[in-house]
Amino acid sequence: YVFGRKKATEVAHVVWEQVIQKGDMVIDATCGNGNDTLAMLKMVMNDSDDCDGYVYAMDIQKDAIESTSSLLDQTLGLKEKERVKLFNICHSKMEEIVPKNSRVRMVAFNLGYLPGGNKSIITVSDTTLSALKAAERILMPGGLISLVVYIGHPGGREELDVVEAFGSGLPVSDWVCCKFQMLNRPLAPVLVFMFKRE
Ligand code: SAM
């Protein structure tokens, strides 16, 4: 239930649940401490032993990859962890690591810096835009590009402008693009969703 959730990421997870199906392949474009990766894995995995579904998770920081890996170690069994592929790369290069002809159900971005980490390593408009273009190319019909965009830090609003301009430019025949913004919390992160029609 969306309005019962306080955090933007929790609201995003409610939306993801409506789109992701068991057995899907999804991409976490900014895995950070691994919370979103873990949430995605739960959505793609079958309860049965065959453990379908994959999360391809990436981050430009080695520390973030280690942090995600240790969260997964603490939370998951070996077989489940095998369903997460971790990559220490820039998300603009996502097409280099996702197997050709994959049916990618979702590409999710949680922009900004790593909480509790180095605040100077931050997503920037140029590579965010390149990554959005890559996501547009690899997403399957019926898929979702999801973004949590922070606007409280320098450069945050400019990055939101770039994200919004990208979404506004997608053809209406193929895409449904919308944003979710807290009117009574002006500095709260903004959610942007771009659904690719079936
Ligand atoms: N989703 C994460 C979680 O659940 O813990 C939080 C992500 S954090 C807000 C943003 C992350 O984006 C940081 O870990 C940062 O290193 C990463 N990042 C910054 N620029 C990047 C880039 N060009 N490509 C991939 N990751 C990037």
Short mmCIF file of C-alpha atoms and ligand atoms in Angstrom, two decimals:
data_model
loop_
_atom_site.label_atom_id
_atom_site.label_comp_id
_atom_site.label_asym_id
_atom_site.label_seq_id
_atom_site.Cartn_x
_atom_site.Cartn_y
_atom_site.Cartn_z
CA TYR A 1 0.00 0.00 0.00
CA VAL A 2 1.79 3.10 -1.31
CA PHE A 3 0.56 5.76 1.11
CA GLY A 4 1.47 3.74 4.19
CA ARG A 5 5.16 3.84 3.18
CA LYS A 6 7.43 6.55 4.51
CA LYS A 7 10.55 6.06 2.41
CA ALA A 8 10.72 6.67 -1.32
CA THR A 9 12.52 3.36 -1.81
CA GLU A 10 9.66 1.51 -0.09
CA VAL A 11 7.18 3.17 -2.42
CA ALA A 12 9.36 2.12 -5.36
CA HIS A 13 9.36 -1.48 -4.10
CA VAL A 14 5.54 -1.50 -4.06
CA VAL A 15 5.56 -0.46 -7.73
CA TRP A 16 8.23 -3.05 -8.62
CA GLU A 17 6.05 -5.79 -7.12
CA GLN A 18 3.33 -4.94 -9.64
CA VAL A 19 5.71 -5.37 -12.59
CA ILE A 20 8.24 -8.06 -11.69
CA GLN A 21 7.34 -11.71 -12.16
CA LYS A 22 9.01 -14.79 -10.74
CA GLY A 23 11.83 -15.93 -12.99
CA ASP A 24 12.52 -12.45 -14.42
CA MET A 25 15.88 -10.88 -15.04
CA VAL A 26 16.25 -7.43 -13.48
CA ILE A 27 19.09 -4.91 -13.16
CA ASP A 28 20.10 -2.91 -10.12
CA ALA A 29 22.08 -0.08 -11.72
CA THR A 30 23.29 1.37 -8.38
CA CYS A 31 23.54 -1.47 -5.85
CA GLY A 32 25.20 0.54 -3.04
CA ASN A 33 24.64 -1.34 0.23
CA GLY A 34 22.51 -3.99 -1.47
CA ASN A 35 19.08 -3.28 0.02
CA ASP A 36 17.40 -2.85 -3.35
CA THR A 37 19.29 -5.84 -4.80
CA LEU A 38 17.93 -8.02 -2.01
CA ALA A 39 14.38 -6.72 -2.49
CA MET A 40 14.62 -7.46 -6.23
CA LEU A 41 15.98 -10.96 -5.66
CA LYS A 42 13.00 -11.81 -3.46
CA MET A 43 10.69 -10.68 -6.27
CA VAL A 44 12.33 -12.71 -9.05
CA MET A 45 12.98 -15.93 -7.16
CA ASN A 46 10.60 -18.86 -7.18
CA ASP A 47 9.85 -20.52 -3.86
CA SER A 48 10.60 -23.87 -5.43
CA ASP A 49 14.10 -25.34 -5.48
CA ASP A 50 14.86 -24.32 -9.04
CA CYS A 51 15.37 -20.70 -7.87
CA ASP A 52 14.64 -19.00 -11.19
CA GLY A 53 15.36 -15.34 -11.83
CA TYR A 54 18.45 -13.17 -11.88
CA VAL A 55 19.55 -9.79 -10.54
CA TYR A 56 22.45 -8.13 -12.35
CA ALA A 57 23.70 -5.56 -9.84
CA MET A 58 26.40 -2.97 -10.45
CA ASP A 59 28.13 -0.07 -8.77
CA ILE A 60 31.05 2.14 -9.68
CA GLN A 61 32.52 1.75 -6.16
CA LYS A 62 34.33 -1.36 -5.01
CA ASP A 63 33.24 -0.64 -1.43
CA ALA A 64 29.61 -0.79 -2.53
CA ILE A 65 30.10 -4.14 -4.27
CA GLU A 66 31.69 -5.49 -1.07
CA SER A 67 28.88 -4.07 1.04
CA THR A 68 26.22 -5.64 -1.21
CA SER A 69 28.09 -8.93 -1.24
CA SER A 70 28.29 -9.03 2.55
CA LEU A 71 24.57 -8.21 2.93
CA LEU A 72 23.77 -11.08 0.56
CA ASP A 73 26.12 -13.42 2.47
CA GLN A 74 24.35 -12.60 5.73
CA THR A 75 20.87 -13.01 4.31
CA LEU A 76 20.95 -15.67 1.63
CA GLY A 77 21.94 -19.25 1.09
CA LEU A 78 24.63 -20.12 -1.49
CA LYS A 79 22.13 -21.17 -4.14
CA GLU A 80 20.16 -17.94 -3.83
CA LYS A 81 23.31 -15.82 -3.90
CA GLU A 82 24.28 -17.42 -7.20
CA ARG A 83 21.24 -15.67 -8.66
CA VAL A 84 22.90 -12.27 -8.11
CA LYS A 85 25.69 -11.21 -10.46
CA LEU A 86 27.76 -8.32 -9.12
CA PHE A 87 29.79 -5.97 -11.33
CA ASN A 88 32.11 -3.14 -10.38
CA ILE A 89 31.34 -0.97 -13.42
CA CYS A 90 29.64 2.27 -14.42
CA HIS A 91 25.98 1.70 -15.23
CA SER A 92 26.43 3.37 -18.63
CA LYS A 93 28.20 0.09 -19.57
CA MET A 94 25.34 -2.21 -18.54
CA GLU A 95 24.98 -3.62 -22.05
CA GLU A 96 28.50 -5.08 -21.78
CA ILE A 97 27.58 -7.37 -18.91
CA VAL A 98 23.99 -8.38 -19.62
CA PRO A 99 23.89 -11.46 -21.91
CA LYS A 100 22.73 -10.69 -25.45
CA ASN A 101 19.00 -11.11 -26.12
CA SER A 102 18.15 -11.15 -22.40
CA ARG A 103 14.60 -10.22 -21.53
CA VAL A 104 15.21 -7.52 -18.92
CA ARG A 105 12.06 -6.77 -16.91
CA MET A 106 13.40 -3.84 -14.89
CA VAL A 107 16.34 -1.48 -14.63
CA ALA A 108 16.32 0.37 -11.30
CA PHE A 109 18.42 3.36 -10.29
CA ASN A 110 18.77 4.75 -6.79
CA LEU A 111 20.83 7.83 -7.59
CA GLY A 112 23.13 9.95 -5.44
CA TYR A 113 25.88 8.73 -3.09
CA LEU A 114 26.39 5.66 -0.95
CA PRO A 115 24.85 6.20 2.51
CA GLY A 116 27.64 5.95 5.05
CA GLY A 117 30.25 6.00 2.24
CA ASN A 118 32.31 8.45 0.22
CA LYS A 119 29.96 11.33 -0.62
CA SER A 120 32.18 12.53 -3.46
CA ILE A 121 31.40 9.39 -5.48
CA ILE A 122 28.02 10.32 -6.79
CA THR A 123 25.89 9.69 -9.85
CA VAL A 124 26.23 12.45 -12.45
CA SER A 125 23.89 13.58 -15.21
CA ASP A 126 26.09 12.52 -18.16
CA THR A 127 26.52 8.88 -17.19
CA THR A 128 22.99 8.68 -15.78
CA LEU A 129 21.68 9.76 -19.19
CA SER A 130 23.91 7.24 -21.03
CA ALA A 131 22.67 4.54 -18.64
CA LEU A 132 19.04 5.51 -19.26
CA LYS A 133 19.62 5.20 -23.01
CA ALA A 134 21.17 1.76 -22.50
CA ALA A 135 18.24 0.76 -20.27
CA GLU A 136 15.80 1.90 -22.96
CA ARG A 137 17.58 -0.35 -25.50
CA ILE A 138 17.61 -3.52 -23.41
CA LEU A 139 14.27 -3.34 -21.60
CA MET A 140 11.59 -5.85 -22.68
CA PRO A 141 8.02 -4.77 -23.49
CA GLY A 142 6.08 -4.79 -20.21
CA GLY A 143 9.24 -3.68 -18.39
CA LEU A 144 10.04 -0.77 -16.11
CA ILE A 145 12.81 1.77 -15.67
CA SER A 146 12.57 2.97 -12.07
CA LEU A 147 14.49 5.88 -10.54
CA VAL A 148 14.78 7.30 -7.04
CA VAL A 149 16.23 10.79 -7.53
CA TYR A 150 17.61 12.77 -4.58
CA ILE A 151 17.37 16.54 -4.86
CA GLY A 152 18.81 17.69 -1.53
CA HIS A 153 22.48 17.70 -2.60
CA PRO A 154 24.28 19.96 -5.12
CA GLY A 155 23.63 18.69 -8.65
CA GLY A 156 20.58 16.67 -7.59
CA ARG A 157 18.00 18.94 -9.18
CA GLU A 158 19.98 19.14 -12.44
CA GLU A 159 20.11 15.34 -12.50
CA LEU A 160 16.33 15.23 -11.97
CA ASP A 161 15.91 17.65 -14.91
CA VAL A 162 17.92 15.31 -17.13
CA VAL A 163 15.89 12.28 -16.01
CA GLU A 164 12.61 14.11 -16.56
CA ALA A 165 13.68 15.37 -20.00
CA PHE A 166 14.59 11.81 -20.98
CA GLY A 167 11.23 10.44 -19.82
CA SER A 168 9.33 13.31 -21.45
CA GLY A 169 10.98 12.50 -24.79
CA LEU A 170 10.00 8.82 -24.92
CA PRO A 171 7.26 8.12 -27.50
CA VAL A 172 3.82 7.98 -25.94
CA SER A 173 2.87 5.07 -28.21
CA ASP A 174 5.42 2.84 -26.46
CA TRP A 175 5.97 4.31 -23.01
CA VAL A 176 4.03 5.49 -19.96
CA CYS A 177 6.24 7.89 -17.98
CA CYS A 178 5.30 9.43 -14.65
CA LYS A 179 6.75 10.88 -11.47
CA PHE A 180 5.77 10.68 -7.82
CA GLN A 181 6.69 13.65 -5.68
CA MET A 182 5.84 14.46 -2.05
CA LEU A 183 4.17 17.90 -2.13
CA ASN A 184 4.47 18.43 1.62
CA ARG A 185 8.11 17.20 1.76
CA PRO A 186 9.83 19.36 -0.87
CA LEU A 187 13.30 17.84 -0.36
CA ALA A 188 12.13 14.23 -0.39
CA PRO A 189 13.47 12.08 -3.23
CA VAL A 190 11.41 12.08 -6.41
CA LEU A 191 10.36 8.79 -7.97
CA VAL A 192 10.29 8.48 -11.74
CA PHE A 193 8.79 5.46 -13.50
CA MET A 194 9.01 4.70 -17.21
CA PHE A 195 6.88 1.71 -18.23
CA LYS A 196 7.45 0.19 -21.65
CA ARG A 197 4.09 -0.87 -23.06
CA GLU A 198 3.51 -4.56 -24.00
N1 SAM B 1 20.46 0.98 -3.97
C1 SAM B 1 21.41 1.14 -2.92
C2 SAM B 1 20.98 0.41 -1.67
O1 SAM B 1 19.89 -0.22 -1.67
O2 SAM B 1 21.74 0.41 -0.71
C3 SAM B 1 21.76 2.59 -2.65
C4 SAM B 1 22.40 3.29 -3.83
S1 SAM B 1 23.24 4.79 -3.42
C5 SAM B 1 21.96 5.94 -3.14
C6 SAM B 1 23.90 5.29 -4.99
C7 SAM B 1 25.04 4.42 -5.50
O3 SAM B 1 25.31 4.76 -6.86
C8 SAM B 1 26.35 4.57 -4.74
O4 SAM B 1 26.72 3.35 -4.17
C9 SAM B 1 27.35 4.99 -5.83
O5 SAM B 1 28.63 4.42 -5.68
C10 SAM B 1 26.68 4.48 -7.08
N2 SAM B 1 27.14 5.13 -8.31
C11 SAM B 1 27.53 6.40 -8.51
N3 SAM B 1 27.85 6.61 -9.80
C12 SAM B 1 27.65 5.43 -10.45
C13 SAM B 1 27.80 5.00 -11.79
N4 SAM B 1 28.21 5.84 -12.74
N5 SAM B 1 27.52 3.70 -12.09
C14 SAM B 1 27.10 2.84 -11.14
N6 SAM B 1 26.93 3.20 -9.83
C15 SAM B 1 27.19 4.47 -9.50
#
